[in-house]
XYZ file of C-alpha atoms in Angstrom:
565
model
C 69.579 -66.020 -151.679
C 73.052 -66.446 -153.051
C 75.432 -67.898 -150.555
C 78.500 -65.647 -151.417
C 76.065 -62.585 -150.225
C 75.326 -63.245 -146.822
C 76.954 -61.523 -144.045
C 79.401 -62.237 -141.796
C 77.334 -61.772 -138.715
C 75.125 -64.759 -140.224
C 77.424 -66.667 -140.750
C 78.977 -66.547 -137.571
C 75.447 -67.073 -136.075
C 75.374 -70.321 -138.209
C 78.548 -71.654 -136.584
C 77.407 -70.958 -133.397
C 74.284 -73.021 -133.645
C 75.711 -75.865 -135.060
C 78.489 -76.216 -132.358
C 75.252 -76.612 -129.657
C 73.615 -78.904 -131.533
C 76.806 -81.061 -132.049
C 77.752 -80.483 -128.353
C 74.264 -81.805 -127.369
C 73.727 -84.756 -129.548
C 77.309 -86.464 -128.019
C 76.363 -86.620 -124.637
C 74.358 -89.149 -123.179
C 73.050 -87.457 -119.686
C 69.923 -86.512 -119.259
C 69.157 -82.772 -118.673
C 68.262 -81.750 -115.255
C 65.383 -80.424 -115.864
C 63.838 -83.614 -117.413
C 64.341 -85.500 -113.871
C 62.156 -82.843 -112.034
C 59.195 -84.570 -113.282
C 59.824 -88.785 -112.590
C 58.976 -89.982 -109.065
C 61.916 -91.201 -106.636
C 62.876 -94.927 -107.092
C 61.662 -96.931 -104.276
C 63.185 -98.291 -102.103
C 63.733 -102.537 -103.154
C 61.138 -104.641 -101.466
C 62.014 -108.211 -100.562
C 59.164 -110.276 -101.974
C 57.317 -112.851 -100.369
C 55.502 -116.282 -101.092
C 52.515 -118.085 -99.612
C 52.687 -121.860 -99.778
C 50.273 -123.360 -102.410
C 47.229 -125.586 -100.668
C 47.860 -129.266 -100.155
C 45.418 -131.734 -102.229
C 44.872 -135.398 -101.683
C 46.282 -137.060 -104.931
C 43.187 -139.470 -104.935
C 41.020 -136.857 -103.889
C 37.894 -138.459 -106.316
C 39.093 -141.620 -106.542
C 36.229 -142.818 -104.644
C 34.067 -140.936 -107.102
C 34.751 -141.312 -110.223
C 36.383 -144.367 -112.439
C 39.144 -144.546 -113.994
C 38.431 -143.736 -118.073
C 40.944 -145.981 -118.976
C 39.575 -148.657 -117.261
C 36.222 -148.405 -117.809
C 36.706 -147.777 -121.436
C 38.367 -151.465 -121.244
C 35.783 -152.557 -119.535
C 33.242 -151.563 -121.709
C 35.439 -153.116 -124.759
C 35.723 -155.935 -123.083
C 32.013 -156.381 -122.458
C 31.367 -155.313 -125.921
C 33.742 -158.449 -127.172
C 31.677 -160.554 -124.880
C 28.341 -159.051 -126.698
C 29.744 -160.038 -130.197
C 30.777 -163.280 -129.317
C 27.470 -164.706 -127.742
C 25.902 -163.652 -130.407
C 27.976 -165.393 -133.114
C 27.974 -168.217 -130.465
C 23.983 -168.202 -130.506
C 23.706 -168.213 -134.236
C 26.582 -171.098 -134.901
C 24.501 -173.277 -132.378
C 21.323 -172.227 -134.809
C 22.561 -173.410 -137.749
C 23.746 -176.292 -136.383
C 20.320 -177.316 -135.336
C 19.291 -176.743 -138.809
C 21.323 -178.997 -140.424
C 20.455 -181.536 -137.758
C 16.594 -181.278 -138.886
C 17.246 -181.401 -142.307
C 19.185 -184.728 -141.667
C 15.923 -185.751 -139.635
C 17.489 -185.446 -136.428
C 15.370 -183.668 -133.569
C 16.901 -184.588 -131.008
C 19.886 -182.792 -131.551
C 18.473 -180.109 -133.547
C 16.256 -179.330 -129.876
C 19.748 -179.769 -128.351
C 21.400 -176.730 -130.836
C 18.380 -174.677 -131.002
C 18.305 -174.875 -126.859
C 22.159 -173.935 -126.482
C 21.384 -170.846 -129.115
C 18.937 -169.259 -126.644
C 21.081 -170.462 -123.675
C 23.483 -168.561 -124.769
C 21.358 -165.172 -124.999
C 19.533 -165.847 -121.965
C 22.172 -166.621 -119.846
C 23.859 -163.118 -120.798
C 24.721 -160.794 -117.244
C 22.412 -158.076 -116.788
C 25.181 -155.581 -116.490
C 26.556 -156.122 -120.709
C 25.927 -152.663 -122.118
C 24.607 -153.402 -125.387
C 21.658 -155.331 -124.173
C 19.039 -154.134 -126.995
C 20.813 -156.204 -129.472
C 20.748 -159.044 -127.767
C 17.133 -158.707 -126.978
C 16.877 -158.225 -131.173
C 19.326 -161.668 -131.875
C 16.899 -162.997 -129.185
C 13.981 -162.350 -130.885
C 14.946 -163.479 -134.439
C 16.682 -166.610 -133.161
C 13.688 -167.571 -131.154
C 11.648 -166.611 -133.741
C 13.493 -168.863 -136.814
C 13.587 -172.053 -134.321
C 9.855 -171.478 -133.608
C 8.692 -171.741 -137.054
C 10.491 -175.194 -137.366
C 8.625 -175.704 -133.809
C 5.671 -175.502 -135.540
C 6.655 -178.001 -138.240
C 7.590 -180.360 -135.774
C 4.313 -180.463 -134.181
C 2.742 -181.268 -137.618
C 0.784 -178.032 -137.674
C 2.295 -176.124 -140.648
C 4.345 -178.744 -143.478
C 1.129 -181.406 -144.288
C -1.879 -178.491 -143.270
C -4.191 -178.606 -146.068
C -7.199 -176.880 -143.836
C -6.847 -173.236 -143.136
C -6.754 -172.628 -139.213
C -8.094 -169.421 -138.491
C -7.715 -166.899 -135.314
C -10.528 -165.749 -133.309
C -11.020 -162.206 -133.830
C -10.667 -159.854 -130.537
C -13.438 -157.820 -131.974
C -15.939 -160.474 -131.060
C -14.744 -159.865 -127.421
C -14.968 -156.910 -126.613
C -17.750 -154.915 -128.895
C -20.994 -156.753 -126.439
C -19.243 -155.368 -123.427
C -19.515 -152.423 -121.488
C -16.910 -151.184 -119.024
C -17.529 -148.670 -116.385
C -16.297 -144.791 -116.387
C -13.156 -143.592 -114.611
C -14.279 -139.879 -114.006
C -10.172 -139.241 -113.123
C -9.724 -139.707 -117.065
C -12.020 -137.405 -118.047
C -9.327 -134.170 -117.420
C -6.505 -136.121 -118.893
C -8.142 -137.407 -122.225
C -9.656 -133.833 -122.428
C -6.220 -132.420 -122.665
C -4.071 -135.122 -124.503
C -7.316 -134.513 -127.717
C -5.990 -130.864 -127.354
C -2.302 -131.472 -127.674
C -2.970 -134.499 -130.308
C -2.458 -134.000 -133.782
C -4.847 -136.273 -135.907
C -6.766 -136.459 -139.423
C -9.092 -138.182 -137.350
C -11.680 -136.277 -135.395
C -10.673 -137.302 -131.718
C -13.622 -136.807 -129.084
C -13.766 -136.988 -125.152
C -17.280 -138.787 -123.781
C -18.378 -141.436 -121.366
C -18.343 -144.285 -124.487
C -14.872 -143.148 -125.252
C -14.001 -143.077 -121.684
C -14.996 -146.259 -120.580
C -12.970 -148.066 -123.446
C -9.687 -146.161 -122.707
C -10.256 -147.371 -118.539
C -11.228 -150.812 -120.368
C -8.191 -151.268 -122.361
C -5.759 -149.926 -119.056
C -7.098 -153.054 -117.159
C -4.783 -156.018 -117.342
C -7.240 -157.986 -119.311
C -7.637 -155.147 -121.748
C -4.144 -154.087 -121.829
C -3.123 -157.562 -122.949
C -5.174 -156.832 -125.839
C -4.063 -153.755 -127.251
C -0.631 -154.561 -126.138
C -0.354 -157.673 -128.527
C -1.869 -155.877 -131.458
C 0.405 -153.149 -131.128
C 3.439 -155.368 -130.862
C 1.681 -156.988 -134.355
C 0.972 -153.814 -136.211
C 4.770 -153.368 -136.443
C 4.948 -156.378 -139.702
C 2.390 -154.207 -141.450
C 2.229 -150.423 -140.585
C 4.998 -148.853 -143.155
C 2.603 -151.206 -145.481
C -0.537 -149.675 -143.908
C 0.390 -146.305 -143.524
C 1.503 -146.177 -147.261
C -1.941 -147.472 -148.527
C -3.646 -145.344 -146.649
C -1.890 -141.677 -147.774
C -2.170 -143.399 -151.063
C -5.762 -143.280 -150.972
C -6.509 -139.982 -149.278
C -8.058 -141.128 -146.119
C -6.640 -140.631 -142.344
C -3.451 -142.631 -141.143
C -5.296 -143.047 -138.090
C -7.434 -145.569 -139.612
C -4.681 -147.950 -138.966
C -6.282 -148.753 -135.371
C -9.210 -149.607 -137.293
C -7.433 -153.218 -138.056
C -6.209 -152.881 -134.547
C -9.813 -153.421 -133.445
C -10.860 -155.572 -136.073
C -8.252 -158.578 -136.180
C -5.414 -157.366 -133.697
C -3.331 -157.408 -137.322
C -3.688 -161.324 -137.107
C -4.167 -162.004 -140.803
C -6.117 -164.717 -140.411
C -8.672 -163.315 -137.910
C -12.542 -164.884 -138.751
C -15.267 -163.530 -136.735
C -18.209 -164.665 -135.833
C -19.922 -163.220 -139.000
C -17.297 -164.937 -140.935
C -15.526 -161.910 -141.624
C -12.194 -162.641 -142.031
C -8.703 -161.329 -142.282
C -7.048 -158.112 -140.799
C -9.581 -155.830 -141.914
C -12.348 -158.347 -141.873
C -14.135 -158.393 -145.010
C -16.969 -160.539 -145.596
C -17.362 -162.553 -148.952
C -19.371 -160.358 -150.737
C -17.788 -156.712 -149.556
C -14.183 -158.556 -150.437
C -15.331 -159.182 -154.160
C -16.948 -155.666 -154.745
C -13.688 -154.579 -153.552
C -11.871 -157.020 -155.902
C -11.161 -158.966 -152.906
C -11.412 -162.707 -154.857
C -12.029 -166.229 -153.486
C -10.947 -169.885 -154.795
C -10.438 -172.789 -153.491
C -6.647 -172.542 -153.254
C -6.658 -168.809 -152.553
C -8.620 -166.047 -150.399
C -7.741 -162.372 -151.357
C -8.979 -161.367 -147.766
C -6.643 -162.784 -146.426
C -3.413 -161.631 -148.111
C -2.677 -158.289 -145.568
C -1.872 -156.167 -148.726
C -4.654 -156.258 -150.761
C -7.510 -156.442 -147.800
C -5.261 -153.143 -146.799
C -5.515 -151.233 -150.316
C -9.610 -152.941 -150.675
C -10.550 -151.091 -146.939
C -8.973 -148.146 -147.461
C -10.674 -147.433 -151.188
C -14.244 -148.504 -148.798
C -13.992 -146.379 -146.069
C -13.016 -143.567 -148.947
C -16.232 -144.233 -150.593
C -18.410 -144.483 -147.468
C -16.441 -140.939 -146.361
C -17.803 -139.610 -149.699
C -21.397 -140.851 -149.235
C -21.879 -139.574 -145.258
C -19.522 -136.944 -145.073
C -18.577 -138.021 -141.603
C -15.801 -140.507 -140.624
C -17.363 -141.543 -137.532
C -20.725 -142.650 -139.982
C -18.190 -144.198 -142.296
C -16.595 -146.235 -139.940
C -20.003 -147.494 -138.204
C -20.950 -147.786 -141.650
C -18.241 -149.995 -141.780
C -18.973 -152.486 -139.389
C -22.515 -152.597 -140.531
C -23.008 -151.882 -143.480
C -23.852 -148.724 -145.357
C -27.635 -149.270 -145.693
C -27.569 -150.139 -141.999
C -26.209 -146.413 -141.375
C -28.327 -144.802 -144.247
C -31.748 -146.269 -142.556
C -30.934 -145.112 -138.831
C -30.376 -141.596 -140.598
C -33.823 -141.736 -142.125
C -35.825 -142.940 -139.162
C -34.105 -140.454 -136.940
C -33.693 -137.600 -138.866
C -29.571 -137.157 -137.587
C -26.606 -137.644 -139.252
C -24.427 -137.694 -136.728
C -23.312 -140.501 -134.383
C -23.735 -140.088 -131.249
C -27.530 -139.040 -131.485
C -27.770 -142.176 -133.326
C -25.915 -144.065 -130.405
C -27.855 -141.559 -127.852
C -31.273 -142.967 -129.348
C -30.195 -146.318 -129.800
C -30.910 -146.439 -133.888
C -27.560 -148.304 -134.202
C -26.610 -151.929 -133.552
C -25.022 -152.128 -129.968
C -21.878 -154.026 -131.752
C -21.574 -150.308 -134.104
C -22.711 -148.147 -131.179
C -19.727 -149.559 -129.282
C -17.269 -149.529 -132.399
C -16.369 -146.045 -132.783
C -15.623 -145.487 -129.214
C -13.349 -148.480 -129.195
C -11.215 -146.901 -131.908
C -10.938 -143.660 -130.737
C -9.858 -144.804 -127.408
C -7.338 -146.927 -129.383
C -6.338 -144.358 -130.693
C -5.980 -141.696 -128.180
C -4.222 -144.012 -126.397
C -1.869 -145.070 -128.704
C -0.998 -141.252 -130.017
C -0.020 -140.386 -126.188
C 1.921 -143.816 -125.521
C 4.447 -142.365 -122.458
C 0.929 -141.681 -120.970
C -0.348 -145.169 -121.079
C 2.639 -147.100 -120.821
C 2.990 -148.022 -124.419
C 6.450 -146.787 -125.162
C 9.015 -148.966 -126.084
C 6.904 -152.053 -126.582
C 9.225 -153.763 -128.800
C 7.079 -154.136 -131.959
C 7.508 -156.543 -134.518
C 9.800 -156.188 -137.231
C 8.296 -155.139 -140.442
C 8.089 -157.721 -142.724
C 9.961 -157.622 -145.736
C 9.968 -159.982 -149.201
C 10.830 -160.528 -152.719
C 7.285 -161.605 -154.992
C 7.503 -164.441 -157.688
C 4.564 -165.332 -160.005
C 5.230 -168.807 -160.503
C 4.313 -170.016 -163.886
C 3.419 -173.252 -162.507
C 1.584 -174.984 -159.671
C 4.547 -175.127 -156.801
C 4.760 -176.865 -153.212
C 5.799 -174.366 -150.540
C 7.914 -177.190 -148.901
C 10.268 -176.533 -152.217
C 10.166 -172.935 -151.994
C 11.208 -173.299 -148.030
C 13.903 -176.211 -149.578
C 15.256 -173.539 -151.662
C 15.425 -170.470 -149.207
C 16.543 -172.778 -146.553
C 14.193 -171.312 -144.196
C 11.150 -173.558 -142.681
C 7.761 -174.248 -144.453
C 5.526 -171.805 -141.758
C 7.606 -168.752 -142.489
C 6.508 -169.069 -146.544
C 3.069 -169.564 -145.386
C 3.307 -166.817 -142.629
C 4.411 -164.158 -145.779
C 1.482 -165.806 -147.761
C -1.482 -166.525 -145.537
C -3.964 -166.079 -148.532
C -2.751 -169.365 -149.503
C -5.919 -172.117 -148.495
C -3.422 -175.178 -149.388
C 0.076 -176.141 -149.574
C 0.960 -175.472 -153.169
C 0.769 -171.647 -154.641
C -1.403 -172.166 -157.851
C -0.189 -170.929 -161.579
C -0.287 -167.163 -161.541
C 0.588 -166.517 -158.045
C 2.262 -163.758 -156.371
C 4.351 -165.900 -154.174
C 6.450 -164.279 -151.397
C 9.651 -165.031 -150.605
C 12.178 -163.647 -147.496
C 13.796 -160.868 -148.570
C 17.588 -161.966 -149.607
C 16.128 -164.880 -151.023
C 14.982 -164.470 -154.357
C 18.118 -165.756 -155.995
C 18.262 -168.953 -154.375
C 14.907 -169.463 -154.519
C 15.106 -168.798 -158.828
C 18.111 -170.708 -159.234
C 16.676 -173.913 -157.371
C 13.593 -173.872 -159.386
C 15.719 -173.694 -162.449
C 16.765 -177.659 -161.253
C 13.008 -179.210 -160.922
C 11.010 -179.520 -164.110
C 7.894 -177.364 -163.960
C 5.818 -179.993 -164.170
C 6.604 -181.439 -160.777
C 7.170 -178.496 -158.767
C 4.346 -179.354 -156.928
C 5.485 -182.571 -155.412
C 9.099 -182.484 -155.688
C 11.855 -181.454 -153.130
C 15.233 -179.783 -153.349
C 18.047 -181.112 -151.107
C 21.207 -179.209 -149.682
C 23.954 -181.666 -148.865
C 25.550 -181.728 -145.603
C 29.147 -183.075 -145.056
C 29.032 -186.956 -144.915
C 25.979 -187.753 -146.416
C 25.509 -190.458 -149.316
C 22.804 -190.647 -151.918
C 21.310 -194.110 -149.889
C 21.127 -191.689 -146.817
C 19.572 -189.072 -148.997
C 16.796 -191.398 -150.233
C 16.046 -193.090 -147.370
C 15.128 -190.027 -145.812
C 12.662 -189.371 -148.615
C 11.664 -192.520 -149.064
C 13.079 -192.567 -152.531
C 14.730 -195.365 -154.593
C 18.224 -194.316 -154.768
C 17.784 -195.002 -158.695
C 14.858 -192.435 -158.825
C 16.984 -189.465 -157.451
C 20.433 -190.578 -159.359
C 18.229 -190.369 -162.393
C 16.494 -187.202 -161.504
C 19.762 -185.392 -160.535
C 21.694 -186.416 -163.865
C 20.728 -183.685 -165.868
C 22.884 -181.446 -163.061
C 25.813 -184.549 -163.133
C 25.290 -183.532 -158.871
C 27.338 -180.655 -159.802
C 30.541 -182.308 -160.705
C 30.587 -185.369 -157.664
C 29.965 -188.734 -158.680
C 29.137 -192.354 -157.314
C 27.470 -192.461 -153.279
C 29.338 -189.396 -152.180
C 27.528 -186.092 -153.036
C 29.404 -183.343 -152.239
C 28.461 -181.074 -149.401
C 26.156 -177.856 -150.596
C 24.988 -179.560 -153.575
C 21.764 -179.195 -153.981
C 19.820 -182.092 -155.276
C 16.290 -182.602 -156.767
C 14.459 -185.418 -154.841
C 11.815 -186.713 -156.902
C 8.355 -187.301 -155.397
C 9.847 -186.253 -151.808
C 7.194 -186.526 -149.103
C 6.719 -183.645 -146.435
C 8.875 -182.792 -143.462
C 6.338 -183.600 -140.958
C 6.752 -187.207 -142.141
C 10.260 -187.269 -141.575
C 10.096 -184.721 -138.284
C 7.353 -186.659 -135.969
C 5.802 -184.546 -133.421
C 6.668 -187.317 -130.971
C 10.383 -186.372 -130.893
C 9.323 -182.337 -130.358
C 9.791 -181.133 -126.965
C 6.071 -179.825 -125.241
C 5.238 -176.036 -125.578
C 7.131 -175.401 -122.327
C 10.117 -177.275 -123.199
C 13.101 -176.967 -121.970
C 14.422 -173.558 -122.771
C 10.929 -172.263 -121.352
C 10.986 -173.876 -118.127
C 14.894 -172.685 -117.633
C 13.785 -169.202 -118.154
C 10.907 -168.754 -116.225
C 12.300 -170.323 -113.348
C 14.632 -168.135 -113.627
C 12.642 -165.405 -113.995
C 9.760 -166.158 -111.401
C 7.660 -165.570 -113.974
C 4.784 -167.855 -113.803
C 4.069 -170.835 -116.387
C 0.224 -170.365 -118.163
C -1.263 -173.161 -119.840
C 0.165 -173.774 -123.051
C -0.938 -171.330 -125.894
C -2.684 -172.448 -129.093
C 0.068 -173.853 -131.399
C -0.316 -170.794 -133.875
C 0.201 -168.224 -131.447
C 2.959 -169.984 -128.763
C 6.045 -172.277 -128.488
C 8.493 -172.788 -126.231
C 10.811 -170.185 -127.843
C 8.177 -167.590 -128.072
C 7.778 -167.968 -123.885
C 11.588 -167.760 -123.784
C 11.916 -164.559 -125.551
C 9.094 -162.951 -123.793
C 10.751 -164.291 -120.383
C 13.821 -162.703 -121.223
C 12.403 -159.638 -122.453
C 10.165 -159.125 -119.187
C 13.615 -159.767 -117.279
C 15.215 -156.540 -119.124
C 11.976 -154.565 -118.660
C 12.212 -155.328 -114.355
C 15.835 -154.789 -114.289
């Protein structure tokens, strides 16, 4: 619509509406009718507080410590930790440089003060576990150069063998605990093995057996043992497709003492006899005995008790079959008419020795598959051992070798107890500590092959002179200027060798002649007797020399202290 034609009478309507609206939109009251609907203001309320409760400032003061202190207390004691330990190995290598200068009496003197310094640690340090561990490989070094200063490890040229446990215990029977019965029943339920595991009077009376003390102190050193070997052992064993749980099979048989002989001159940890060893490429020389290196008498059972699996189909007939003999097993099956062990056992057709055998190992092993039930957690095994191999090209004196890794004579035969005599022979897989190879390469390097056999290699300590040097070998000082001047004593000259050279002593004779067992403390020396006096832990008869020293009993002392407190 055009605007020019409306009427007047809109228009004026227009004008009217607009003067409202403007009217309304400038005030700033509030209609009436808009108030109708608000509730009345109330009326102003004066407010009111309640005190807050009244707490004791210390209220758990009594209860709890204070973080800041305590965490400096525990820093403190953790300091403390460090610094006994770098304490106990400073006095340790002190003592070794006092026995390579020949001097015992001060090399007992540092090697004592070492495990003073662990054993006389408080009881309330927090970090206790590694002290038990520097404890163990402190007391563990100074008891291999124990042994050499008895005379019963440098100049050995006869093999000394252990007595195998099996012998002890195979004769024996051992009555029933009928209490066991329920529990062994239901730890073979809840047990996962590759092994069949079986609940029965023979079973039975071994695992009551080996919870007695006597028995106990048994399994509880083999266990300890089996730590050097079992990554070694368990490997072997998945590598040739046969149970891990055959592992307590060496448990039973040697106690993992590689050296173990019975008395069926069997020998070594899975006791082999002569002609089982060499079918299983197990060889024997005069130098050497393959049944006794832990490695190959490991890889040699396993492939047997995989073939004797194969020909009886049973593990429990392969394992009796192992102890005595296939044809042994193969004949009771014929004159009974069973395969199957325990009617064999049950009518006698076995040797008692094999009757008892797989009984013995299955209570081994139930037992040590449900440790927390038999007490045989945290045990403390032994570390596993570890080492570098060298085939020496060349007839070679394990006094050199132990010259070279700086570490004493018994350790290189303890990683190589195959060896029959002191010298490795041409072709030999010779074992070294691990860490060591270098050294151990490098020193060879000085001594010409053809007298690594008799020869020596010397590490200089501050002070010494070249007449010191060959006095203590019993060397003209001519013969080890002349055999050191290919090396020109790296770079020192005249009397004064400088310290850490490392010096090639011709015809050298062997640290037991220069270490006399006469200046060795007795096997309950000093550091002993101060422990288990402290202890109350009561002194046995001293051990054979292979299997205790002084140190050992001082490390199990301490460790029987931690285990009471």
């Amino acid at each position: 619509m055009n605007p020019s034609h409306r009427s007047p009478a809109l228009l004026a309507g227009f004008s009217i509406l607009a003067a409202l609206l403007t009217s309304s939109c400038a005030t700033t009251k509030q209609p009436a009718f808009k108030l109708s609907f608000l509730p009345s203001t109330p009326a102003p309320v004066e407010p009111t507080f309640e005190a807050p409760p009244q707490f004791k400032t210390n209220l758990y003061a009594s209860d709890s410590p204070d973080l800041v202190q305590r965490a400096l207390a525990s820093a403190s004691h953790q300091v403390e930790v460090d610094g006994r330990v770098a304490q106990a190995r400073a006095h340790l290598e002190a003592g070794k440089r006092f026995y390579q200068l020949g001097d015992v009496t001060n090399a007992r003197r540092e090697f004592d003060a070492s495990l003073d310094v662990l054993l006389s640690a408080p009881d309330t340090l927090p970090d206790r576990p590694h002290l038990e561990s520097e404890l163990e490989q402190i007391s563990d070094t100074i008891y291999h150069y124990d042994l050499e200063g008895l005379g019963g490890a440098a100049n050995q040229e006869e093999v000394v063998y252990d007595k195998s446990p099996i012998d002890s215990i195979l004769d024996m029977t051992f009555p029933t605990d009928p209490n066991l019965r329920p529990k062994v029943k239901e730890e073979i339920e809840a047990t996962v093995s590759q092994l069949p595991l079986q609940e029965n009077d023979a079973v039975l009376s071994y695992v009551h057996y080996f919870s007695t003390d006597r028995g106990r102190k048994v399994l509880v050193n083999g266990l300890r043992r089996s730590g050097r070997y079992r990554p070694l052992v368990q490997r072997i064993l998945d590598d040739e497709g046969v149970p891990q749980e055959l592992i307590y099979l060496a448990q039973v048989e040697s106690g993992f003492l590689p050296r173990a002989r019975s008395n069926k001159q069997a020998v070594g940890m899975w006791q082999f006899v002569q002609f089982r060893g060499r079918e299983y490429g197990l060889m024997q020389t005069p130098g050497t005995d393959d049944r006794l290196d832990p490695e190959k008498a490991t890889r040699a059972a396993a492939k047997h008790l995989h073939d004797l699996y194969a020909m009886f189909g049973d593990w429990y007939l392969a394992m009796a079959a192992y102890n005595c003999g296939p044809g042994c097993v193969q004949r009771a099956v014929e004159r009974t008419g069973y395969a199957d062990f325990w009617e064999l056992r049950r009518l006698n057709a076995l040797p008692k020795e094999t009757a008892n055998y797989v009984p013995v190992i299955l209570a081994v092993t139930i037992m040590a598959k449900n440790p927390k039930d038999y007490d045989l957690e945290n045990l403390d095994a032994d570390r596993p051992l570890e080492y570098d191999n060298i085939a020496v090209d060349t007839p070679t004196s394990l006094a050199l070798i132990a010259d070279a890794a700086d570490r004493p004579v018994s350790e290189i035969q303890d990683l190589n107890p195959a060896l029959l005599k002191s010298a490795a022979p041409t072709g030999y897989q010779l074992r070294v500590p691990k860490g060591t190879l270098a050294p151990v390469m490098a020193a060879l390097d000085l001594v010409p092959a053809i007298h690594r056999a008799d020869w020596r290699i010397h590490r200089v300590v501050p002070g010494e002179t070249l007449a010191e040097i060959a006095r203590r070998y019993s060397t003209p000082v001519s013969a080890l200027t002349s055999a050191n001047e290919r090396a020109a004593l790296n770079g020192s000259a005249g009397d004064s060798p400088v310290a850490g050279d490392l010096l090639v002593v011709p015809a050298a004779s062997h640290v037991a002649s220069r270490v006399t067992g006469s200046s060795v403390s007795s096997a309950h020396g000093k550091a002993s007797r101060a422990a288990l006096a402290a202890h109350k832990i009561p002194v046995n008869k001293p051990a054979r020399r292979s299997h205790a020293s002084a140190y050992r009993t001082a490390s199990l002392a301490y460790k029987h202290h931690a285990a009471v407190n």
